Short mmCIF file of C-alpha atoms in Angstrom, two decimals:
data_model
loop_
_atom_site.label_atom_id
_atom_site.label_comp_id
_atom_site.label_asym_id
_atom_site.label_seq_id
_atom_site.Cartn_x
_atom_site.Cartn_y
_atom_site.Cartn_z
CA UNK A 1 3.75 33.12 21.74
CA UNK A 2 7.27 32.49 23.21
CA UNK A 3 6.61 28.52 21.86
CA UNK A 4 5.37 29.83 18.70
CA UNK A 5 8.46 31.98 18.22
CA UNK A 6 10.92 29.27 19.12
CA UNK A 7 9.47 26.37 16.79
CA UNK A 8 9.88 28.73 13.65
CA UNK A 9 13.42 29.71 14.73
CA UNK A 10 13.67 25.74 14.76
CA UNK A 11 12.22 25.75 11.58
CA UNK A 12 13.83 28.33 9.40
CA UNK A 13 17.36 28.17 11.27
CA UNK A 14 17.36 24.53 10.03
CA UNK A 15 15.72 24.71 6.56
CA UNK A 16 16.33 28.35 5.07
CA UNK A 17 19.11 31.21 5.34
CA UNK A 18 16.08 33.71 3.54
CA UNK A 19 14.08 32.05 6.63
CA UNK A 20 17.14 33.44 9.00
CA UNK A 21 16.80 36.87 7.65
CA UNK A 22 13.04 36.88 8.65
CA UNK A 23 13.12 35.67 11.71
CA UNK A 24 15.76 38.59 12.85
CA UNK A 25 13.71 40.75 11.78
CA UNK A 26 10.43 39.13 13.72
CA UNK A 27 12.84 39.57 16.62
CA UNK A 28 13.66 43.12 16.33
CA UNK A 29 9.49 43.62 15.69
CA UNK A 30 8.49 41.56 18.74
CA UNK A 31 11.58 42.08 21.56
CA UNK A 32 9.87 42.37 24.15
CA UNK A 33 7.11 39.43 23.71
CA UNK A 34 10.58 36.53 22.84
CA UNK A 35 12.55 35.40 26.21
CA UNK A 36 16.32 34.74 24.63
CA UNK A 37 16.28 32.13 27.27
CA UNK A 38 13.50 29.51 25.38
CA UNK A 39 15.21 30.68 21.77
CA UNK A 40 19.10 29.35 23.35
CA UNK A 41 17.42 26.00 24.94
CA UNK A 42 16.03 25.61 20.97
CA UNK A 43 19.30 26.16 19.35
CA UNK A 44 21.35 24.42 21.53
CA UNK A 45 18.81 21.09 21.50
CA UNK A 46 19.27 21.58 17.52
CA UNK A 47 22.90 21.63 17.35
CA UNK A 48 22.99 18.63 19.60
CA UNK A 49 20.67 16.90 18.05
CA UNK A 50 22.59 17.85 14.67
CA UNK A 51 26.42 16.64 15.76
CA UNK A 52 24.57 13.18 17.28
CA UNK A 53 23.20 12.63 13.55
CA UNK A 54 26.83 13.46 12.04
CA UNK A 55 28.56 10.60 14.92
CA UNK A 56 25.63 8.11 14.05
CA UNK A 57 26.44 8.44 9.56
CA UNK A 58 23.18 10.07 9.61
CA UNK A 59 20.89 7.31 11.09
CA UNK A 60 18.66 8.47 13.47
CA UNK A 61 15.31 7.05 14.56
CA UNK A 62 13.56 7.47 11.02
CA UNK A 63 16.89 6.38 9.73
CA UNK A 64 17.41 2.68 9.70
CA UNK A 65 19.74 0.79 6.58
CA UNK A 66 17.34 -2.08 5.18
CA UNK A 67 18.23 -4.57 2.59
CA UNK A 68 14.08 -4.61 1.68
CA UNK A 69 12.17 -1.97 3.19
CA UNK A 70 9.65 -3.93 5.64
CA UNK A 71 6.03 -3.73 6.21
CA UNK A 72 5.33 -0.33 7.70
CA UNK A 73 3.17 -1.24 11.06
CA UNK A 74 1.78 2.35 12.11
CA UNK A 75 -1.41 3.48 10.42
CA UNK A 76 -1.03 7.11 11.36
CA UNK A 77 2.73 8.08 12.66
CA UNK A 78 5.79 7.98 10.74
CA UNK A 79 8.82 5.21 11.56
CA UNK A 80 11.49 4.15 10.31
CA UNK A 81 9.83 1.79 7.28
CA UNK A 82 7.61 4.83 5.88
CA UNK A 83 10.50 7.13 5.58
CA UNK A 84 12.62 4.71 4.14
CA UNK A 85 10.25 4.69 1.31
CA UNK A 86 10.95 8.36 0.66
CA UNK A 87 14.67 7.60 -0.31
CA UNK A 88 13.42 5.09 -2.90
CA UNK A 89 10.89 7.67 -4.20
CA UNK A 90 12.05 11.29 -3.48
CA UNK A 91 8.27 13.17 -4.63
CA UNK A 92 6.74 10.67 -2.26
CA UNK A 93 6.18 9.92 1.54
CA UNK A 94 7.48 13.01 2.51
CA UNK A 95 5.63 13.49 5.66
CA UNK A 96 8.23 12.94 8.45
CA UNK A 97 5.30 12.96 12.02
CA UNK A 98 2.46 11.89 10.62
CA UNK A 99 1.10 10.55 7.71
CA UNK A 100 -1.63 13.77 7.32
CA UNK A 101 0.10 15.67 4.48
CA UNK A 102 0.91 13.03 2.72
CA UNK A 103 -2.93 11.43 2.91
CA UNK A 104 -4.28 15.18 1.92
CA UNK A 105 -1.97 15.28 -0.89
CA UNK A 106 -2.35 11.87 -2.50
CA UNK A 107 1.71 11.07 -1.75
CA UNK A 108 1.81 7.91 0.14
CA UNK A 109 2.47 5.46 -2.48
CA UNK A 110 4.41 5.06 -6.10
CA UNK A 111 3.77 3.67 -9.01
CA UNK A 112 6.42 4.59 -10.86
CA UNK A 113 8.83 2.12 -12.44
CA UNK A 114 7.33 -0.44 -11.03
CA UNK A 115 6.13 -3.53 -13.01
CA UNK A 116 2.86 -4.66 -13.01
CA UNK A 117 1.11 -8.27 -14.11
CA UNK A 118 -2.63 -8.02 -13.87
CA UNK A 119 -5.80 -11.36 -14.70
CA UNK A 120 -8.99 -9.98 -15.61
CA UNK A 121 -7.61 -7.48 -17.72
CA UNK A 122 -10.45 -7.60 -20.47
CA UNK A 123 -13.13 -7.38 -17.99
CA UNK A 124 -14.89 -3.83 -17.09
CA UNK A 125 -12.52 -2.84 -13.94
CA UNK A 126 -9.76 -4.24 -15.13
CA UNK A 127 -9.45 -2.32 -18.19
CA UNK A 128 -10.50 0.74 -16.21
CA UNK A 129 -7.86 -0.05 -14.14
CA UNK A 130 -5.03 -0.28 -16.88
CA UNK A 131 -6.11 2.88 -18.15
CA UNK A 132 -5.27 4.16 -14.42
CA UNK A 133 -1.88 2.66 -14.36
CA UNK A 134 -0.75 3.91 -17.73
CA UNK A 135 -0.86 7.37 -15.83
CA UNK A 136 0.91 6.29 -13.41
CA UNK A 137 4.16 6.02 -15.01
CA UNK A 138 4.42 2.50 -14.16
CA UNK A 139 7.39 0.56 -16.04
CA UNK A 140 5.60 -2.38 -17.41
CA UNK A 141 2.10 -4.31 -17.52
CA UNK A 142 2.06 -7.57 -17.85
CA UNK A 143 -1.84 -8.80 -19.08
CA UNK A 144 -2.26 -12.68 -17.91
CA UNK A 145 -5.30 -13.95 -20.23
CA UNK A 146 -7.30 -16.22 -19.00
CA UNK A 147 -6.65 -19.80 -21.33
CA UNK A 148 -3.50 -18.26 -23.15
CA UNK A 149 -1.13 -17.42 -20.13
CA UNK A 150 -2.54 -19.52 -17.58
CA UNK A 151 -6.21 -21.82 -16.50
CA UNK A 152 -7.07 -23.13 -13.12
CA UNK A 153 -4.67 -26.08 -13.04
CA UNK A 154 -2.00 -24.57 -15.56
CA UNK A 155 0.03 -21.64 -14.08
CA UNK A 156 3.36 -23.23 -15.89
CA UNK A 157 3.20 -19.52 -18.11
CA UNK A 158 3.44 -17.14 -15.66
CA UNK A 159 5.72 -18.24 -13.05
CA UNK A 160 8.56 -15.91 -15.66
CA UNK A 161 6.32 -12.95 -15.63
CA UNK A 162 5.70 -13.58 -12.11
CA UNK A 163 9.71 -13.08 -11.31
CA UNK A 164 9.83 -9.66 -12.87
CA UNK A 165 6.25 -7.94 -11.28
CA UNK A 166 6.29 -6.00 -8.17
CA UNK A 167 2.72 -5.93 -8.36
CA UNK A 168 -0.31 -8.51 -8.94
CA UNK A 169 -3.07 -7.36 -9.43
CA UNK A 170 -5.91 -9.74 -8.96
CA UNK A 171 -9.09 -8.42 -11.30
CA UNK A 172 -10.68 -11.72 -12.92
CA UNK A 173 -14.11 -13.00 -11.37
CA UNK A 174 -17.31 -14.34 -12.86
CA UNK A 175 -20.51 -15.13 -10.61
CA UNK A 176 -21.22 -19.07 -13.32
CA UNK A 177 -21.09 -21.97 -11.90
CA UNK A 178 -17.30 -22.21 -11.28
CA UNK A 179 -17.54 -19.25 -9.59
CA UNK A 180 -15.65 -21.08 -6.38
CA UNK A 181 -12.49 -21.74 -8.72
CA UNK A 182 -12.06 -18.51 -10.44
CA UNK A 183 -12.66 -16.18 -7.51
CA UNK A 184 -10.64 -18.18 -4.66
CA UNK A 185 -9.35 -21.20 -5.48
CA UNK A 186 -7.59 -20.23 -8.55
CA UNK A 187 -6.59 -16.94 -7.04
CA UNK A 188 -4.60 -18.51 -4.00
CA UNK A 189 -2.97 -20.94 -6.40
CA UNK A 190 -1.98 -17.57 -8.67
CA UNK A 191 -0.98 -15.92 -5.14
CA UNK A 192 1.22 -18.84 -3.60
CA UNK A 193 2.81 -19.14 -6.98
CA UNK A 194 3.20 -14.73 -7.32
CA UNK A 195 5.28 -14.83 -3.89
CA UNK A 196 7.20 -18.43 -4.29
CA UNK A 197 8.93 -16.64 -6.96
CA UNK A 198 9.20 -12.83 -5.72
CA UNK A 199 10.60 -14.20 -2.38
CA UNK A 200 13.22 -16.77 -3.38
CA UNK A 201 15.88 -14.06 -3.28
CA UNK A 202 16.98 -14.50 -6.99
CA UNK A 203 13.65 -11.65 -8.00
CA UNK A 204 13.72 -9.84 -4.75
CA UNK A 205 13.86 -6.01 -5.03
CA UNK A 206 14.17 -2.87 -2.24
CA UNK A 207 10.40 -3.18 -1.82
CA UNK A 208 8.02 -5.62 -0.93
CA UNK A 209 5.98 -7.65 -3.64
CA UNK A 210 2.15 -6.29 -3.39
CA UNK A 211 -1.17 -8.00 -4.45
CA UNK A 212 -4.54 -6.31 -4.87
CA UNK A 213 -7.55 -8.43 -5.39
CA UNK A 214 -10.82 -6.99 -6.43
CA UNK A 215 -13.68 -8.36 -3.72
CA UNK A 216 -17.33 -7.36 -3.56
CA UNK A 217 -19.64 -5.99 -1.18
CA UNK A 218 -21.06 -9.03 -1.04
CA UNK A 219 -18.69 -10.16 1.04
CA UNK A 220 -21.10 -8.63 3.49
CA UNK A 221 -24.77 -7.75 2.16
CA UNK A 222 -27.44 -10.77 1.81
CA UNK A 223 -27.86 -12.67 -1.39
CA UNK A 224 -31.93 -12.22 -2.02
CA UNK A 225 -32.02 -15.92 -3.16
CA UNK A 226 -30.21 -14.98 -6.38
CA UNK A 227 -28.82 -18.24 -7.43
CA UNK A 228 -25.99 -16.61 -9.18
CA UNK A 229 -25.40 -14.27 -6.79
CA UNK A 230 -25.02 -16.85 -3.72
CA UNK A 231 -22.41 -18.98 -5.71
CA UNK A 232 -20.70 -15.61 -6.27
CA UNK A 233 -21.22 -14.39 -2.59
CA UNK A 234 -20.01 -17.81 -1.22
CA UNK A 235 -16.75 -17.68 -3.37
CA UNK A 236 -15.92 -14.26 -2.22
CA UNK A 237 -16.64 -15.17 1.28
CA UNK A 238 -14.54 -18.27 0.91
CA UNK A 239 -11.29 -15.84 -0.21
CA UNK A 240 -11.65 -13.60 2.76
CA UNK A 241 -9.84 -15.87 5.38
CA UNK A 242 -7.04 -15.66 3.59
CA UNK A 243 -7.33 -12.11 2.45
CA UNK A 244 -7.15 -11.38 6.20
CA UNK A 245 -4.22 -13.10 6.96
CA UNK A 246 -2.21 -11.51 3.91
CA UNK A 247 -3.56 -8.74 5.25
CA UNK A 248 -1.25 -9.07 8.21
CA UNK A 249 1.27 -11.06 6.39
CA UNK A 250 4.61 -8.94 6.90
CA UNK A 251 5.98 -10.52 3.85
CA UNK A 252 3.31 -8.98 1.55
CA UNK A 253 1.63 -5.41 1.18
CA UNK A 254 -1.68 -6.83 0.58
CA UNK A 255 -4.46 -4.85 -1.05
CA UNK A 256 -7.94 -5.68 -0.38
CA UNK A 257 -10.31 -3.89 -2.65
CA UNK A 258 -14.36 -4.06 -1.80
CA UNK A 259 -15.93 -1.95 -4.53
CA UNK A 260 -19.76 -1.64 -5.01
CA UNK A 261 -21.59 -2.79 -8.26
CA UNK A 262 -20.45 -0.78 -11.46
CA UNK A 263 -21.51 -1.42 -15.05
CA UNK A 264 -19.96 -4.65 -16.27
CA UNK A 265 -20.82 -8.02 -18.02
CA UNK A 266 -21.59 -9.06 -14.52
CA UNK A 267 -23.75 -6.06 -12.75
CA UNK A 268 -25.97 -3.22 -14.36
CA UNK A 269 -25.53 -0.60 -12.15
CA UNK A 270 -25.37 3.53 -12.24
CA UNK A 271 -21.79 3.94 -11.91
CA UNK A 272 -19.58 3.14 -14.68
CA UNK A 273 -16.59 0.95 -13.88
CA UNK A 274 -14.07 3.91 -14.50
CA UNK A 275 -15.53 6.05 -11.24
CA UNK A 276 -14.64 2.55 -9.67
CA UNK A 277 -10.84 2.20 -11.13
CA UNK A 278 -10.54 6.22 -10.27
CA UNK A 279 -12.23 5.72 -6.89
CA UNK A 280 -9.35 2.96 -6.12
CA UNK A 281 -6.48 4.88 -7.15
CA UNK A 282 -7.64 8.15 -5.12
CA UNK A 283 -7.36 5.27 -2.10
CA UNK A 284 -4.19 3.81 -3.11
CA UNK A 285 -2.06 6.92 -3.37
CA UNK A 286 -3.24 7.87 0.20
CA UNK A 287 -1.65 4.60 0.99
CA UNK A 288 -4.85 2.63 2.20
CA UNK A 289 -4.54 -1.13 1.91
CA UNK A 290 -8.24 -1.92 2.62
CA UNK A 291 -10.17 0.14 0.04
CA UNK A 292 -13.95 0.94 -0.13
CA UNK A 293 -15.41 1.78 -3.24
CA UNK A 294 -18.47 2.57 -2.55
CA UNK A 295 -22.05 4.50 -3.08
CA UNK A 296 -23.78 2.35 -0.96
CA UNK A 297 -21.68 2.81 2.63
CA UNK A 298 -21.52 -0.86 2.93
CA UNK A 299 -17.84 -1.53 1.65
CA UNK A 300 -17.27 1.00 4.72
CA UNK A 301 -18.79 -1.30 7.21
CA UNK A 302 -17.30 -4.40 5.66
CA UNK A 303 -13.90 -3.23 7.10
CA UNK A 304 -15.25 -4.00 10.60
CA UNK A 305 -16.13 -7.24 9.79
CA UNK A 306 -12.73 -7.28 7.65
CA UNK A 307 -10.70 -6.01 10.22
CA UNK A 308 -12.26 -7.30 13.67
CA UNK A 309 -14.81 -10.32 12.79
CA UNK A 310 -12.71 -12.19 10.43
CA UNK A 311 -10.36 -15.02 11.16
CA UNK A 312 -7.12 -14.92 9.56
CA UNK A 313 -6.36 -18.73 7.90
CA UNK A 314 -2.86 -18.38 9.38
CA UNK A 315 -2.39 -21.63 8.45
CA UNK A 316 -2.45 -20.65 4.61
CA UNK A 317 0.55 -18.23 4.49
CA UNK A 318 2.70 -19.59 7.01
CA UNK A 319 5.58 -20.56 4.75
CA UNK A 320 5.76 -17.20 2.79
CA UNK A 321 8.98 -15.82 3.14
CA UNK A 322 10.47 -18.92 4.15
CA UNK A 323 13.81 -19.73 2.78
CA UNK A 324 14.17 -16.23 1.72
CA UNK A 325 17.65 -15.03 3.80
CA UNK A 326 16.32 -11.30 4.17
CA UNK A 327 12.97 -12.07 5.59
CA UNK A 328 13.15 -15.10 7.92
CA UNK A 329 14.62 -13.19 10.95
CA UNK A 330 12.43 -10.06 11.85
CA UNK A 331 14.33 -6.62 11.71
CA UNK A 332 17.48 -8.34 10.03
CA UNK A 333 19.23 -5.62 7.78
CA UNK A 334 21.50 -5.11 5.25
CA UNK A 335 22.12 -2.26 2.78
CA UNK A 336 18.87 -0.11 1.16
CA UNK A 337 21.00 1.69 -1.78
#
């Protein structure tokens, strides 16, 4: 009880002068059960802690300056990186131990303002998927048609669009016969060229540039001998490496998205491609950057094999962030307004 009664004279001393009033009159209920001795130690560890914030401009351990706010590291407890997020969006990341409120109440992540260039955008998820980002107050969406803004050897349209999106959002597949250059081949070009531009310095914001790419549970689950479905298994298989090593890219929040089939052009399934846009969001606000959308339970395995059985082509990302002056030396800082 004496612990009890000390962390909510922490608590109320520090956030509330209503919170004061209460407390006193805990006190004058509950005398004899409160040693004055624990409630001093409290107060006087407070206002220590307090005047060492004032000396240090009000940096303290979950207060570090950052020109770009870097990759946060810690799945579960709160550093410096995660809370710097919450001075760049006030209504978010607000938990300051761990990240459990913020997961329960869908506040670990921000769409708002930001800009957004998406491929695929006519298909079944990625419409669905627009649809979730208009409600998301995000600034701008940029739609990259396939043969109008860019093909598989001609990206010369969307390096421009590239400059001004914090956010790619990789949605265009096909299971046909050039399966392996739409769903990886294509997509690294589209990647290499997404964060050549966002990290030459001249397009670089407070936050890191993201990419989300739509995968499959095939990644994982057998192909029955469908033809179409091994070209389309291979070429999703062939992406992963890479996946993985964005994945731990600190240059890069990197989004890897396994959903199950949905109704589409490609699939006829049971669950309509807007539970599967919804399903992806719910993840992505509780700040989850693998993402299983899934009936079947195998996306949820998949991020064993994701996470602990895949090899990350290293090789393949080694020069993002080179050349850009805030990134090359880890932990260098400057100014986060």
């Amino acid at each position: 009880m004496h612990f009890i009664y000390s962390c909510a004279m922490f608590v109320y001393l520090k956030y509330t002068g209503l919170g004061r009033v209460f407390f006193l009159q805990l006190l004058k209920a509950n005398v004899a059960e409160v040693q004055s001795t624990t409630l001093t130690v409290v107060i006087i560890v407070h206002f220590i802690r307090t005047f060492v914030v004032i000396a240090m401009n009000g940096r303290d351990s979950n207060h570090v300056i950052y020109h770009v706010v870097p990759k946060d590291p810690h799945w579960l407890f709160v550093g410096p990186q995660y809370h710097a997020l919450h001075h760049v969006h006030p209504d978010r990341f607000m938990a300051s131990v761990v990240k459990i409120f913020d997961w329960v109440a869908g506040t670990a992540y921000s769409l708002r303002n930001k800009n957004v260039a998406i491929t695929g955008s006519s298909g079944a998820f990625g419409s669905s998927i627009l649809s979730q980002l208009q409600t998301e107050g995000v600034r701008n969406i940029y739609t990259l048609e396939f043969g109008t803004h860019w093909t598989y050897r001609d990206l010369s349209k969307v390096g421009p669009i590239f400059d001004k999106a914090d956010i790619l959002i990789l949605a265009h597949g096909t299971k046909n016969q050039d399966a392996m250059e739409a769903n990886c081949n294509s997509t690294i070009r589209l990647i290499r060229l997404y964060m050549e531009r966002r990290l030459s310095g001249a397009s670089g914001g407070r936050i890191l540039p993201e990419i989300w790419y739509v995968g499959s549970e095939v990644e994982m689950h057998p192909t029955f001998g469908v033809t179409d479905m091994q070209r389309y298994a291979h070429s999703k298989r062939a992406f992963v490496p890479y996946a993985r090593a964005l994945y731990d890219c600190p240059h890069v929040v990197y989004r890897h998205i396994v959903p199950a089939a949905f109704q589409s052009r490609m699939d006829n399934a049971f669950v309509s491609s807007e539970w599967a846009a919804s399903s992806t969001m719910w993840w992505i606000r509780r700040g989850a950057r693998y993402i299983p959308v899934t009936y079947t339970g195998i996306a949820d395995l998949n991020f064993l094999k994701f996470a602990f059985w895949v090899r990350p082509d290293k090789d393949m990302v080694a020069g993002i962030g080179v050349g850009n002056r805030f990134m090359d030396t880890p932990g260098e800082k400057g100014r986060l307004p």
